[in-house]
GROMACS .gro file of N, CA and C in nm:
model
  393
    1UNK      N    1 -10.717  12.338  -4.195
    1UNK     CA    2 -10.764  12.378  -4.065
    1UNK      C    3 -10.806  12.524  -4.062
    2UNK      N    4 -10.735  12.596  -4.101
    2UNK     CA    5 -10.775  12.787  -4.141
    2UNK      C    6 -10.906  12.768  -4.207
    3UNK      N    7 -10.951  12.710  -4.253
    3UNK     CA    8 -11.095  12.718  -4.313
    3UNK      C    9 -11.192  12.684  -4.238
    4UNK      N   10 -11.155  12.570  -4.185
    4UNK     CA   11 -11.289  12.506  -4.117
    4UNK      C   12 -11.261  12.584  -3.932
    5UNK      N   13 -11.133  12.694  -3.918
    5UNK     CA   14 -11.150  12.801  -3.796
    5UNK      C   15 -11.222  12.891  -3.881
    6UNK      N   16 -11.227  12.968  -3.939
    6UNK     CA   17 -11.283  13.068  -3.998
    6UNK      C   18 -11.439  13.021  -4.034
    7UNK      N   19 -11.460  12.936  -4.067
    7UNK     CA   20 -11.638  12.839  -4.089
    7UNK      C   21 -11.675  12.855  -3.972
    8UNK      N   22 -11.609  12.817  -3.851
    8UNK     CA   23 -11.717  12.801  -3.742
    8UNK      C   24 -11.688  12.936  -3.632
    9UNK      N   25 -11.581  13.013  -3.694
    9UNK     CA   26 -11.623  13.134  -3.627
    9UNK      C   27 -11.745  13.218  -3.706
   10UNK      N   28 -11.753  13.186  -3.788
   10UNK     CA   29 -11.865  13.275  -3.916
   10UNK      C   30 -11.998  13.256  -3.830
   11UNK      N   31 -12.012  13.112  -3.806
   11UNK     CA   32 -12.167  13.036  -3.778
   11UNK      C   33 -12.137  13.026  -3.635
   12UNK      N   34 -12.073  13.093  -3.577
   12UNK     CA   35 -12.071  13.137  -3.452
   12UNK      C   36 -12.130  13.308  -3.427
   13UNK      N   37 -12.055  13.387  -3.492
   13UNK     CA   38 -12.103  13.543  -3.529
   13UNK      C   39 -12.258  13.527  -3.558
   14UNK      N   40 -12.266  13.483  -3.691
   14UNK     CA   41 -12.426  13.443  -3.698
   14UNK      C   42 -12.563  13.398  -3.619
   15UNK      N   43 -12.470  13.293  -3.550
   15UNK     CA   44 -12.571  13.327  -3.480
   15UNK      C   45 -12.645  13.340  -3.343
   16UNK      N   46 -12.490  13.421  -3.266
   16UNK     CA   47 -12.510  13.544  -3.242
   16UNK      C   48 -12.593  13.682  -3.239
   17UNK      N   49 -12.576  13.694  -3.345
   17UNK     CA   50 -12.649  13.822  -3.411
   17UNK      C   51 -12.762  13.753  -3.410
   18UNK      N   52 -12.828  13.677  -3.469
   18UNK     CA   53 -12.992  13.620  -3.489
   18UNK      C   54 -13.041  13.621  -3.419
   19UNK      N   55 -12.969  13.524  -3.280
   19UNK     CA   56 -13.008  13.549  -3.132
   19UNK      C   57 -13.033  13.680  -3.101
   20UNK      N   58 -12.997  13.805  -3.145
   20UNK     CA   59 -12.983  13.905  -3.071
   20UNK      C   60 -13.108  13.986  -3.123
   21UNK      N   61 -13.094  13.960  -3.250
   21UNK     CA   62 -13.191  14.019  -3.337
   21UNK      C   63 -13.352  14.001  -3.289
   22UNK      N   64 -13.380  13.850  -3.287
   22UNK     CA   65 -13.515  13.796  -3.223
   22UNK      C   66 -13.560  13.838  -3.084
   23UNK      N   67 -13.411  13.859  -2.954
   23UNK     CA   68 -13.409  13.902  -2.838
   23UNK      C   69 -13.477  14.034  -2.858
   24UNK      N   70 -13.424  14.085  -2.914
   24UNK     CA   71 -13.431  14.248  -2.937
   24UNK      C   72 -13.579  14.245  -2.958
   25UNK      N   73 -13.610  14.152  -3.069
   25UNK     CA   74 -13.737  14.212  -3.084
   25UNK      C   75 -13.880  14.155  -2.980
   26UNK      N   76 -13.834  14.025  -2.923
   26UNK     CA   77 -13.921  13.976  -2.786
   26UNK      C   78 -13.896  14.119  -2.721
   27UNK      N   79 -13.827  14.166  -2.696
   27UNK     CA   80 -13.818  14.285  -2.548
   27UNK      C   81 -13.923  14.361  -2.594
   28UNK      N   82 -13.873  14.433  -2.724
   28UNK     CA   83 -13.969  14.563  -2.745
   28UNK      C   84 -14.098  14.507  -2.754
   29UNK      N   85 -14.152  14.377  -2.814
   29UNK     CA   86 -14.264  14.374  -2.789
   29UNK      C   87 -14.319  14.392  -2.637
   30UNK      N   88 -14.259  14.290  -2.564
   30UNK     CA   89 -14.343  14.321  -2.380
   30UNK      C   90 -14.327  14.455  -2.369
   31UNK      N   91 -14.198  14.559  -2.362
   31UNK     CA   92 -14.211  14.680  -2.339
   31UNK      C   93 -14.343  14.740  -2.358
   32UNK      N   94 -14.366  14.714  -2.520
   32UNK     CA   95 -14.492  14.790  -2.584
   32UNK      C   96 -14.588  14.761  -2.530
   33UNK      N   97 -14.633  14.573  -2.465
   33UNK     CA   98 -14.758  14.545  -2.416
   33UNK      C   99 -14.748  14.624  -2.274
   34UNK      N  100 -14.662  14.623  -2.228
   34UNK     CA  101 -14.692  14.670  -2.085
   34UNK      C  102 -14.723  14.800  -2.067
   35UNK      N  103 -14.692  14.894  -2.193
   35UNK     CA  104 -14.699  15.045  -2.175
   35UNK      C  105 -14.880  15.056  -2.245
   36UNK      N  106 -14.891  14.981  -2.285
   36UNK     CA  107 -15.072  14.971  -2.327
   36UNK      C  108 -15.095  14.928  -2.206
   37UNK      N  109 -15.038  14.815  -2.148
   37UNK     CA  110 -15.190  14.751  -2.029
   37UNK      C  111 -15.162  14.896  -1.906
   38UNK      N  112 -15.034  14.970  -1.897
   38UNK     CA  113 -15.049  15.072  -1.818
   38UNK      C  114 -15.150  15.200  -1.866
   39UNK      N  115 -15.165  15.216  -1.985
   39UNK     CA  116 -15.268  15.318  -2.053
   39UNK      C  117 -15.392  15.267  -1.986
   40UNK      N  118 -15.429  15.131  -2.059
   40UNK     CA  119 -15.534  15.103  -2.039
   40UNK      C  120 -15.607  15.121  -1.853
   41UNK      N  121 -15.478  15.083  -1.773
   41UNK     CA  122 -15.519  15.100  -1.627
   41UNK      C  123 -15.581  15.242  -1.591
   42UNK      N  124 -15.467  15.303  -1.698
   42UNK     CA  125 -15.511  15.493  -1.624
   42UNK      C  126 -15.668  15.534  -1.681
   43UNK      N  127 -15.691  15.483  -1.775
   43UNK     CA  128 -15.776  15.531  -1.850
   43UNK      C  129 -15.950  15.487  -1.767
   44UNK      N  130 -15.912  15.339  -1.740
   44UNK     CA  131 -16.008  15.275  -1.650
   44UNK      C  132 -16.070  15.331  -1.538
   45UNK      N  133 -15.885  15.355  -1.469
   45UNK     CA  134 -15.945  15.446  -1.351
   45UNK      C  135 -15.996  15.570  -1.369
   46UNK      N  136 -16.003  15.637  -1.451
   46UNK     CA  137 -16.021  15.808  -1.499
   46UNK      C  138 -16.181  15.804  -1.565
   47UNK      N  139 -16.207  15.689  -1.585
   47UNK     CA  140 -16.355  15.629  -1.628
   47UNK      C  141 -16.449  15.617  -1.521
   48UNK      N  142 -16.373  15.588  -1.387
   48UNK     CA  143 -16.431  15.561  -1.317
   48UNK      C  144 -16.506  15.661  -1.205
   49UNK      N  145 -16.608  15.728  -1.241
   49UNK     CA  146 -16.650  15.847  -1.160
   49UNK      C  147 -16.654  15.859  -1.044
   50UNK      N  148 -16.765  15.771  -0.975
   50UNK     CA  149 -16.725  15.714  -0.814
   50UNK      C  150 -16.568  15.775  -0.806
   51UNK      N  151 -16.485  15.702  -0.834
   51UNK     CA  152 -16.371  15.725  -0.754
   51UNK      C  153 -16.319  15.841  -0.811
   52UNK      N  154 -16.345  15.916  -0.918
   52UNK     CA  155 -16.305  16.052  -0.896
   52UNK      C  156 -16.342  16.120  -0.790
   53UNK      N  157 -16.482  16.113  -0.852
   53UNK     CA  158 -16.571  16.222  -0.711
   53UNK      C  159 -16.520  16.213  -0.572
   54UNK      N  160 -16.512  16.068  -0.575
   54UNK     CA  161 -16.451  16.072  -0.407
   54UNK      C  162 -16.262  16.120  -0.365
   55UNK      N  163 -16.245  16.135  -0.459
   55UNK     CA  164 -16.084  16.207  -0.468
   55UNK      C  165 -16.055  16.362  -0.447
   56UNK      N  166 -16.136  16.405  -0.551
   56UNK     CA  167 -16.181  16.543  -0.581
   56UNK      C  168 -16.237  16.594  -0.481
   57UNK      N  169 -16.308  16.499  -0.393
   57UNK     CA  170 -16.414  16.553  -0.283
   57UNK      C  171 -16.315  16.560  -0.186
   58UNK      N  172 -16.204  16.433  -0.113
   58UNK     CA  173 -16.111  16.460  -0.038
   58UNK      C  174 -16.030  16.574  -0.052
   59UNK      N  175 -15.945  16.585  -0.183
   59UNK     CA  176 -15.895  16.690  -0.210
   59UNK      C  177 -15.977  16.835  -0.163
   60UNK      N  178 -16.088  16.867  -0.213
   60UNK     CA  179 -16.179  16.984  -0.161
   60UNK      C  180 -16.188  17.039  -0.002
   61UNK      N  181 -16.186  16.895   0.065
   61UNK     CA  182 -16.190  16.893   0.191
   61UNK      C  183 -16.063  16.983   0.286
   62UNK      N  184 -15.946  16.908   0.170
   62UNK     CA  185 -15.811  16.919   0.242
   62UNK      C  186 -15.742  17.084   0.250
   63UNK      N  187 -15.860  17.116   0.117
   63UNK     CA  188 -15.786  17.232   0.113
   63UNK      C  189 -15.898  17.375   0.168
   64UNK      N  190 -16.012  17.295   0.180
   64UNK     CA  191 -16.096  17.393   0.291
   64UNK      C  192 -16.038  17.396   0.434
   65UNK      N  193 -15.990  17.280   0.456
   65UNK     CA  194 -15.897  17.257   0.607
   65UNK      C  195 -15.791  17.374   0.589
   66UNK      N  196 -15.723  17.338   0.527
   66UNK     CA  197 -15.606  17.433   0.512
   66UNK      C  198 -15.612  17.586   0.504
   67UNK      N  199 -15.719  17.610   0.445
   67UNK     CA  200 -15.757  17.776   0.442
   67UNK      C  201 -15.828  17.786   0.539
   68UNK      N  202 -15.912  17.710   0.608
   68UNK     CA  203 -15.922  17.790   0.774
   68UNK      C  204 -15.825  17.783   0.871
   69UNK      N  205 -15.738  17.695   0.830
   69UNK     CA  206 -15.583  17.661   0.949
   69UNK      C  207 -15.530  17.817   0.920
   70UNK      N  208 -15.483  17.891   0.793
   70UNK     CA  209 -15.441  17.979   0.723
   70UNK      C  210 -15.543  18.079   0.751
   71UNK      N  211 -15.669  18.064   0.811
   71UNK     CA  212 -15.745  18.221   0.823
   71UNK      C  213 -15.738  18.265   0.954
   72UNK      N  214 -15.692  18.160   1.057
   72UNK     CA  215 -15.686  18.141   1.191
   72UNK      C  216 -15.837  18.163   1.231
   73UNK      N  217 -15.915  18.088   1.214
   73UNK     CA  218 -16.028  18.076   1.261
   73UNK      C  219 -16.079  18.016   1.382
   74UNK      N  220 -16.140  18.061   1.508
   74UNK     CA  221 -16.103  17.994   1.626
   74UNK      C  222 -16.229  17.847   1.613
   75UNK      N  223 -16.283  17.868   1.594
   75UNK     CA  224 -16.382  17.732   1.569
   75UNK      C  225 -16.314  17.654   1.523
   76UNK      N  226 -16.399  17.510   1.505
   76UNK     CA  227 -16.350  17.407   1.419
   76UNK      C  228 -16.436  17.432   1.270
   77UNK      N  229 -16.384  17.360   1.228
   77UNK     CA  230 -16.423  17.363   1.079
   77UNK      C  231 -16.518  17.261   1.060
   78UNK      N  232 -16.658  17.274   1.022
   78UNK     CA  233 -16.777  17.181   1.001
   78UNK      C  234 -16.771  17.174   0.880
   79UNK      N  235 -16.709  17.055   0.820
   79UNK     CA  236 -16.752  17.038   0.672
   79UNK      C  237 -16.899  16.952   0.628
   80UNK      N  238 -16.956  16.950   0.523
   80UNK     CA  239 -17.043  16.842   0.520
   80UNK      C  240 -16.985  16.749   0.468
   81UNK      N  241 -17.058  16.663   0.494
   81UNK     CA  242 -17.020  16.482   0.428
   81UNK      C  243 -17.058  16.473   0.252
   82UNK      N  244 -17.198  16.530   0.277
   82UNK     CA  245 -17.238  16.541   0.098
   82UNK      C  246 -17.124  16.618   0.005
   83UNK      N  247 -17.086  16.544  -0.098
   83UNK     CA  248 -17.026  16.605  -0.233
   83UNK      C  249 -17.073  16.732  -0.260
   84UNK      N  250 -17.211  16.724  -0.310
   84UNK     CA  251 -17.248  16.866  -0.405
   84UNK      C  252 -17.302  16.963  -0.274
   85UNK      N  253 -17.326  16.927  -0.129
   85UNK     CA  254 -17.286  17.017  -0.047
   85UNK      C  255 -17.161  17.088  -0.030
   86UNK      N  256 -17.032  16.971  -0.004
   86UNK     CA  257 -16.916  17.046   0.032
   86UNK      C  258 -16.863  17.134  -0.120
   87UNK      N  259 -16.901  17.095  -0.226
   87UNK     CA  260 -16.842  17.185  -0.343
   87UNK      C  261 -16.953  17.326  -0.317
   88UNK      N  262 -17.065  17.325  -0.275
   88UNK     CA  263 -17.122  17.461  -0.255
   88UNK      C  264 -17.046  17.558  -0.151
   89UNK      N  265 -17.019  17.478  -0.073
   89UNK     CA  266 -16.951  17.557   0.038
   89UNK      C  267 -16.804  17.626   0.034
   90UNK      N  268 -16.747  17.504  -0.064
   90UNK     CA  269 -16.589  17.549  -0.090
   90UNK      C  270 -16.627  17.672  -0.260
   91UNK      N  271 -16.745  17.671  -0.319
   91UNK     CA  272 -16.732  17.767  -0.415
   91UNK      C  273 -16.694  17.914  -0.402
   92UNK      N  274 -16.745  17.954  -0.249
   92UNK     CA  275 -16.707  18.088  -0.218
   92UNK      C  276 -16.532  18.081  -0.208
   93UNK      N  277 -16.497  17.964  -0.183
   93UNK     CA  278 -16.320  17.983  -0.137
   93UNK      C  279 -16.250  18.051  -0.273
   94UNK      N  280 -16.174  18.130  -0.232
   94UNK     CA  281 -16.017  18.202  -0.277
   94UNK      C  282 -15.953  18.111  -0.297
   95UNK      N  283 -15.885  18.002  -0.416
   95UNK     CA  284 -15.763  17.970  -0.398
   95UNK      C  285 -15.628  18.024  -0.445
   96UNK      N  286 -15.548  18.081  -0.371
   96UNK     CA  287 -15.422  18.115  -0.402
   96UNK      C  288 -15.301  18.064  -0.427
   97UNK      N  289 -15.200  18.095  -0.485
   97UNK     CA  290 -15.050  17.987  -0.510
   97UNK      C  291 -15.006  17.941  -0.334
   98UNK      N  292 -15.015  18.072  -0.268
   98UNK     CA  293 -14.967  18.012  -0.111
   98UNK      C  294 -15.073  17.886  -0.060
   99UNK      N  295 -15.156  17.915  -0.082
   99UNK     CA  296 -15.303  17.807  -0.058
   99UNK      C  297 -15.242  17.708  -0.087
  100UNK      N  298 -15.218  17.688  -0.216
  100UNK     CA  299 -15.183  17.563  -0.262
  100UNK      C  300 -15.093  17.501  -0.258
  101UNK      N  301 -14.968  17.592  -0.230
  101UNK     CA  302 -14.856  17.547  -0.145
  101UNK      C  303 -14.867  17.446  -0.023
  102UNK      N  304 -14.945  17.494   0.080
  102UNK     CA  305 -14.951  17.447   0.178
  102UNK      C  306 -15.045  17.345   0.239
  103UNK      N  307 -15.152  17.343   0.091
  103UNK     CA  308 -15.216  17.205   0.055
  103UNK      C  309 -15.107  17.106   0.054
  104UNK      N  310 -15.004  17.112  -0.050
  104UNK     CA  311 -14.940  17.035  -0.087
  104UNK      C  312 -14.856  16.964   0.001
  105UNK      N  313 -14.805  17.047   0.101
  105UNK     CA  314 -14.773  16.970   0.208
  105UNK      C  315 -14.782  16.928   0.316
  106UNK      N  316 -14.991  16.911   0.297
  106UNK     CA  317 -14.982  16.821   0.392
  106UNK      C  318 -15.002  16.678   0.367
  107UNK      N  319 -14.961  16.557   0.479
  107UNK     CA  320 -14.962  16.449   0.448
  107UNK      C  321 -15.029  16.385   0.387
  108UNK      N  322 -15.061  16.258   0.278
  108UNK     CA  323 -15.183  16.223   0.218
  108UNK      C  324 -15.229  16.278   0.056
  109UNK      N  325 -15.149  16.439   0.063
  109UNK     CA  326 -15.254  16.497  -0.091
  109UNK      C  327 -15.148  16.460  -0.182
  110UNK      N  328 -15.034  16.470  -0.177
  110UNK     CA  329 -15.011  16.398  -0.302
  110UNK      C  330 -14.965  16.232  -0.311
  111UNK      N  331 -15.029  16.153  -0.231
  111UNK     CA  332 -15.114  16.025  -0.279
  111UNK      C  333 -15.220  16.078  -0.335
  112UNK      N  334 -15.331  16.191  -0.314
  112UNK     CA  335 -15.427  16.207  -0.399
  112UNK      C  336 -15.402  16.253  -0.522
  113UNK      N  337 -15.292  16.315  -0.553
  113UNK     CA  338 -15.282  16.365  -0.663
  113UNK      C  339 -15.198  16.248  -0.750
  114UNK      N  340 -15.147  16.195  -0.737
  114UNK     CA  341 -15.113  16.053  -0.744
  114UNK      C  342 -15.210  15.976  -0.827
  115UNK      N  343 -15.286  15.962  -0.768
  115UNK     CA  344 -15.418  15.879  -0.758
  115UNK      C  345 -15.556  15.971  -0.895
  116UNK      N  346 -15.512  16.047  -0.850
  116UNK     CA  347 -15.539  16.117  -0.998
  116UNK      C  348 -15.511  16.161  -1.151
  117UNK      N  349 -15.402  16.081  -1.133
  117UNK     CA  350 -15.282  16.130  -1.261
  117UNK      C  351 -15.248  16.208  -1.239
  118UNK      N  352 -15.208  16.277  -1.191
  118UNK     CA  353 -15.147  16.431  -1.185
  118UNK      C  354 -14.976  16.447  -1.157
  119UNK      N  355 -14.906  16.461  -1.246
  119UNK     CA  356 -14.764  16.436  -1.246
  119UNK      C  357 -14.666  16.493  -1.149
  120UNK      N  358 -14.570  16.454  -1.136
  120UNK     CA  359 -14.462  16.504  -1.025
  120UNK      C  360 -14.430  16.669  -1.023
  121UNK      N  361 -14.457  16.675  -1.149
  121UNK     CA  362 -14.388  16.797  -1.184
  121UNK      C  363 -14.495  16.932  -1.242
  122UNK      N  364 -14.636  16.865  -1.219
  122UNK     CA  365 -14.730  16.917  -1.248
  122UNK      C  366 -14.797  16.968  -1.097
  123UNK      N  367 -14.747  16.903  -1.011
  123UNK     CA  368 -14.776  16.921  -0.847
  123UNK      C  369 -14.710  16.962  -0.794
  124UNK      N  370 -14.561  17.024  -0.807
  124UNK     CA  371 -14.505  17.144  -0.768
  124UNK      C  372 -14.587  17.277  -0.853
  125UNK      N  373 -14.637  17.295  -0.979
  125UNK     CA  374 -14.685  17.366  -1.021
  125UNK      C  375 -14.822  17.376  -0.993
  126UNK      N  376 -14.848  17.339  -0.911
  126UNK     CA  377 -15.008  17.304  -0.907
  126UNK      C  378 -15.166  17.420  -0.957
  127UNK      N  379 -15.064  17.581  -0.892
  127UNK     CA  380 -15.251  17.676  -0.945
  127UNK      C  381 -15.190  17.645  -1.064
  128UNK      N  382 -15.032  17.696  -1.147
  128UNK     CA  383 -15.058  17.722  -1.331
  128UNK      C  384 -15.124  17.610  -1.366
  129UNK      N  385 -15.138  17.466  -1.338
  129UNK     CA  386 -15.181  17.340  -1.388
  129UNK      C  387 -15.328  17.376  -1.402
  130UNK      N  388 -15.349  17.439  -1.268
  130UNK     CA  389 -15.502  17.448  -1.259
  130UNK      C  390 -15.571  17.582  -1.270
  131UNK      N  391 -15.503  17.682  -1.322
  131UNK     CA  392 -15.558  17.802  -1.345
  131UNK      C  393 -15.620  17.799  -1.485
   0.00000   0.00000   0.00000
């Protein structure tokens, strides 16, 4: 009887481990596919000009808002609708670390920055990122 307990604890351990071994390696594979099909998403979207431009262009907007809120300007602020208008207009702008501070918190920009790749920790830093 000591033999044939010791036999089927053996081919019990065994396989065990085999199971674990094959598990192990099903996981890391999906891990790996899913961290490609997430590359592949960012990359798609970052391909995609349209929707930069129109990000970049919000962003531009948000932070021409913000530096006339910050210049106390009694008018309203007329932006244009055109892209390569509103980047002419925002080329004269100053941006500063306080500037960009207070971009940052307003509601909405970092979904844009989000939406741009731009990391958690790269958007508390935001002018060194972009200086």
């Amino acid at each position: 009887w000591g033999y044939a307990f010791c036999f089927c604890a053996v081919q019990v351990f065994m396989s065990f481990g085999l199971f674990n071994v094959i598990i192990a390696i099903f996981v890391e594979n999906v891990l790996a596919g899913a961290k490609t099909n997430a590359q592949s998403m960012k990359r798609q979207r970052l391909r995609d000009q349209s929707y930069f431009a129109f990000k970049m262009t919000e962003l531009v907007a948000i932070i021409m808002q913000v530096s006339h809120d910050m210049t106390e300007n009694s008018g309203p602020l007329d932006l244009p609708s055109a892209p390569d208008a509103l980047l002419e207009v925002a080329a004269d702008l100053e941006i500063t670390p306080k500037l960009l501070e207070a971009v940052r918190q307003r509601p909405g920009v970092i979904e844009i920055l989000h939406d741009l790749e731009l990391a958690d920790e790269d958007s508390f830093n935001l002018f060194e990122t972009l200086d």
